[in-house]
PDB file of C-alpha atoms in Angstrom:
ATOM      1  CA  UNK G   1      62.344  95.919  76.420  1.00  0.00           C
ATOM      2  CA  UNK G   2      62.220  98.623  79.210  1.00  0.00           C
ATOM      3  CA  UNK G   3      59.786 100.598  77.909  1.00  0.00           C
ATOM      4  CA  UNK G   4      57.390  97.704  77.820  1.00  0.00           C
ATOM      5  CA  UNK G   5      57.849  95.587  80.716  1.00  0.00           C
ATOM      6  CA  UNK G   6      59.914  97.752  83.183  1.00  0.00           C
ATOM      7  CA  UNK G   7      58.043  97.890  86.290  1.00  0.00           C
ATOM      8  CA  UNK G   8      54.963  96.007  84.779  1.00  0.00           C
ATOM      9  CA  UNK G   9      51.990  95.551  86.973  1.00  0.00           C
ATOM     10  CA  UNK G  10      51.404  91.450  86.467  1.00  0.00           C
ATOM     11  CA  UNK G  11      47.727  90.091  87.232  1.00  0.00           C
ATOM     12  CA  UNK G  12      47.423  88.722  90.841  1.00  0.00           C
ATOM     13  CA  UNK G  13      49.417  92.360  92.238  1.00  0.00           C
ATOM     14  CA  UNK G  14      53.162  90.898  91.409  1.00  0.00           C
ATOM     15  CA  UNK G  15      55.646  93.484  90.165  1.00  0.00           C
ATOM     16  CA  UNK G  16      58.495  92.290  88.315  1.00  0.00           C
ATOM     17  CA  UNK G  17      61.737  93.726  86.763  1.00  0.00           C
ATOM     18  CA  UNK G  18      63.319  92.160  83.644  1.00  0.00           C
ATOM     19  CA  UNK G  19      67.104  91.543  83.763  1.00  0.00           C
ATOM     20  CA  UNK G  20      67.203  89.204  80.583  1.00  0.00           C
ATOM     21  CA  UNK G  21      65.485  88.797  77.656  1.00  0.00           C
ATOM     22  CA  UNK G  22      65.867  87.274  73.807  1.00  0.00           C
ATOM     23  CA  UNK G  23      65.972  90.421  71.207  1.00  0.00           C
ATOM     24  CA  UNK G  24      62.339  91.062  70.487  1.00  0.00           C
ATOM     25  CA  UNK G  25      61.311  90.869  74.181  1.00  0.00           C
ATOM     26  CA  UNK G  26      58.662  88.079  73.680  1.00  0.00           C
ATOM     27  CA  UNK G  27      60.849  85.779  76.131  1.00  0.00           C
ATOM     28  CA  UNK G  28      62.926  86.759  79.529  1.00  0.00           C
ATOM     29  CA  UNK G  29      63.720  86.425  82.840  1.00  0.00           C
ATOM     30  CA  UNK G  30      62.468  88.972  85.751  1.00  0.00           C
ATOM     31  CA  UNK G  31      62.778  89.582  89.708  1.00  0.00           C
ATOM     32  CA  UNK G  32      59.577  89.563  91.440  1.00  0.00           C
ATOM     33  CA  UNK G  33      60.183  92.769  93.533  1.00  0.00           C
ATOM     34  CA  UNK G  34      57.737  91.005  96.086  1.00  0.00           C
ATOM     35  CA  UNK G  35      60.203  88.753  97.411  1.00  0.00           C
ATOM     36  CA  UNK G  36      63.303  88.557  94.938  1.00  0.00           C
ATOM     37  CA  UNK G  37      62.420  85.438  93.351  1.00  0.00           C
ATOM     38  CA  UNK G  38      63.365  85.219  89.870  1.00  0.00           C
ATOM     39  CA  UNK G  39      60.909  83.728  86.956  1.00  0.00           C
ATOM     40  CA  UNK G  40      60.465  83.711  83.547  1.00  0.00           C
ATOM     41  CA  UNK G  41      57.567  84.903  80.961  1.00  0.00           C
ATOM     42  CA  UNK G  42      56.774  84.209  77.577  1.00  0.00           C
ATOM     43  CA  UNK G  43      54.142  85.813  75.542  1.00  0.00           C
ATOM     44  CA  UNK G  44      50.895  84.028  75.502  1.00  0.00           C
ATOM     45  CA  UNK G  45      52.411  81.470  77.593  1.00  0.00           C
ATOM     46  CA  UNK G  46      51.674  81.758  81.893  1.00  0.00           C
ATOM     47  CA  UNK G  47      54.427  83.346  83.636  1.00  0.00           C
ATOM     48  CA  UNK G  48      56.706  81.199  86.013  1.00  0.00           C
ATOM     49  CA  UNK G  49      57.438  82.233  89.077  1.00  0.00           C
ATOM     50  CA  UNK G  50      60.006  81.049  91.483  1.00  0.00           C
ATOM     51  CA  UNK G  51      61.993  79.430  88.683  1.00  0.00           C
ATOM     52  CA  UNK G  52      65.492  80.168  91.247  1.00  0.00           C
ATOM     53  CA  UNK G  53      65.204  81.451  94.916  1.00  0.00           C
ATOM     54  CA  UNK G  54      67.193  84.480  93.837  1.00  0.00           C
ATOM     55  CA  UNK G  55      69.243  86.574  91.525  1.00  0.00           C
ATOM     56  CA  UNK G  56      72.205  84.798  93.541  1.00  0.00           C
ATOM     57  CA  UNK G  57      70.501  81.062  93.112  1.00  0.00           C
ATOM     58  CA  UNK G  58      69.944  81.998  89.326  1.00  0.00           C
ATOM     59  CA  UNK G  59      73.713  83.557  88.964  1.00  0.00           C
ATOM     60  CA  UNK G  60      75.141  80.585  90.450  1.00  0.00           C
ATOM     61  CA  UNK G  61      73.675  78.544  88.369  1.00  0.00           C
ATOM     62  CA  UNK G  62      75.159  80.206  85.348  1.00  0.00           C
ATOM     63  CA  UNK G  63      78.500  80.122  87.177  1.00  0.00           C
ATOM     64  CA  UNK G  64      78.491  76.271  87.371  1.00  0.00           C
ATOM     65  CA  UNK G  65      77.510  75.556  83.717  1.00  0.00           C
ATOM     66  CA  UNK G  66      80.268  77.769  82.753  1.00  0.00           C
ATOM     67  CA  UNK G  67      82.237  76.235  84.704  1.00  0.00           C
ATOM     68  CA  UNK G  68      81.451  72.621  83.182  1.00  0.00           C
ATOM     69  CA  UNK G  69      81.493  74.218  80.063  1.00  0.00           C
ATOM     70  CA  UNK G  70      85.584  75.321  80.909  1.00  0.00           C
ATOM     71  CA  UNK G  71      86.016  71.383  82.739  1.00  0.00           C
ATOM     72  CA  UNK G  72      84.517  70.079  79.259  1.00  0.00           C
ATOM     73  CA  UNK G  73      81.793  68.576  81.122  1.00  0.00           C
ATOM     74  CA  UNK G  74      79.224  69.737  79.503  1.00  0.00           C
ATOM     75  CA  UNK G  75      78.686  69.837  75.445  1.00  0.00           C
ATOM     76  CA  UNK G  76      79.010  73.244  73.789  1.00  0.00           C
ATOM     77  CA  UNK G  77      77.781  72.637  70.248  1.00  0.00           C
ATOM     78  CA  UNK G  78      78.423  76.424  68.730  1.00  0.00           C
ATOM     79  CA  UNK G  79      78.706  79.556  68.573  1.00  0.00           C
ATOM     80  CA  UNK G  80      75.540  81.054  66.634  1.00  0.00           C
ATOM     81  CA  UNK G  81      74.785  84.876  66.029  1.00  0.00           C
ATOM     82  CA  UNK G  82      77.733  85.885  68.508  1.00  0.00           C
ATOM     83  CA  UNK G  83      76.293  83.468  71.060  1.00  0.00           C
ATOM     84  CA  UNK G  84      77.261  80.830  73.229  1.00  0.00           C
ATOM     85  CA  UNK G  85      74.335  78.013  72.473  1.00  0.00           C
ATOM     86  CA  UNK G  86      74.791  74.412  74.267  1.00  0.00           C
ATOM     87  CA  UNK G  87      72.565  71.588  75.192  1.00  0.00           C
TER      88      UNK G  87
END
C-alpha cells in the first residue's frame, strides 16, 4: 500500500497519506496533508474528503464504539478472518 499511494499527488493539488486500508489497497482511509482532515478513497469510486475533522475526531470515534462495544451497547456479530466485524 505504500508504494502506491504514499504521498500520492490527488487531482485538484491535495496530497494525502494513507493510515488504513483493507488488504489489497483498493479501499482506505488518508490525511489530507493540506489541512489534516481525514477521508476515505475507493477505487473507481470519488474520494471523500473531510469524512472526520482530524486524526483525533476519527480516533475518537473509534474509542467510543469500542467503548459501546465493552458497555454491550452496540452489537458485535463476529469475529471473521482475525477481525472484529459489527454492525
Amino acid at each position: 500500500m505504500e508504494k502506491l499511494y504514499a504521498n500520492r499527488f490527488m487531482p485538484g493539488g491535495s496530497e494525502w497519506i494513507p493510515f488504513l486500508s483493507d488488504r489489497d489497497g483498493w479501499t482506505g482511509k488518508f490525511i489530507d496533508v493540506r489541512d489534516g482532515r481525514i477521508g476515505r478513497w475507493f477505487v473507481g469510486e470519488i474520494t471523500i474528503t473531510g469524512e472526520y475533522a482530524s486524526l483525533g475526531h476519527y480516533l475518537d470515534s473509534v474509542a467510543e464504539t469500542l467503548t459501546k462495544i465493552a458497555d454491550g451497547n452496540h452489537p458485535v456479530r463476529e469475529v471473521a478472518e482475525g477481525r472484529l466485524v459489527w454492525s
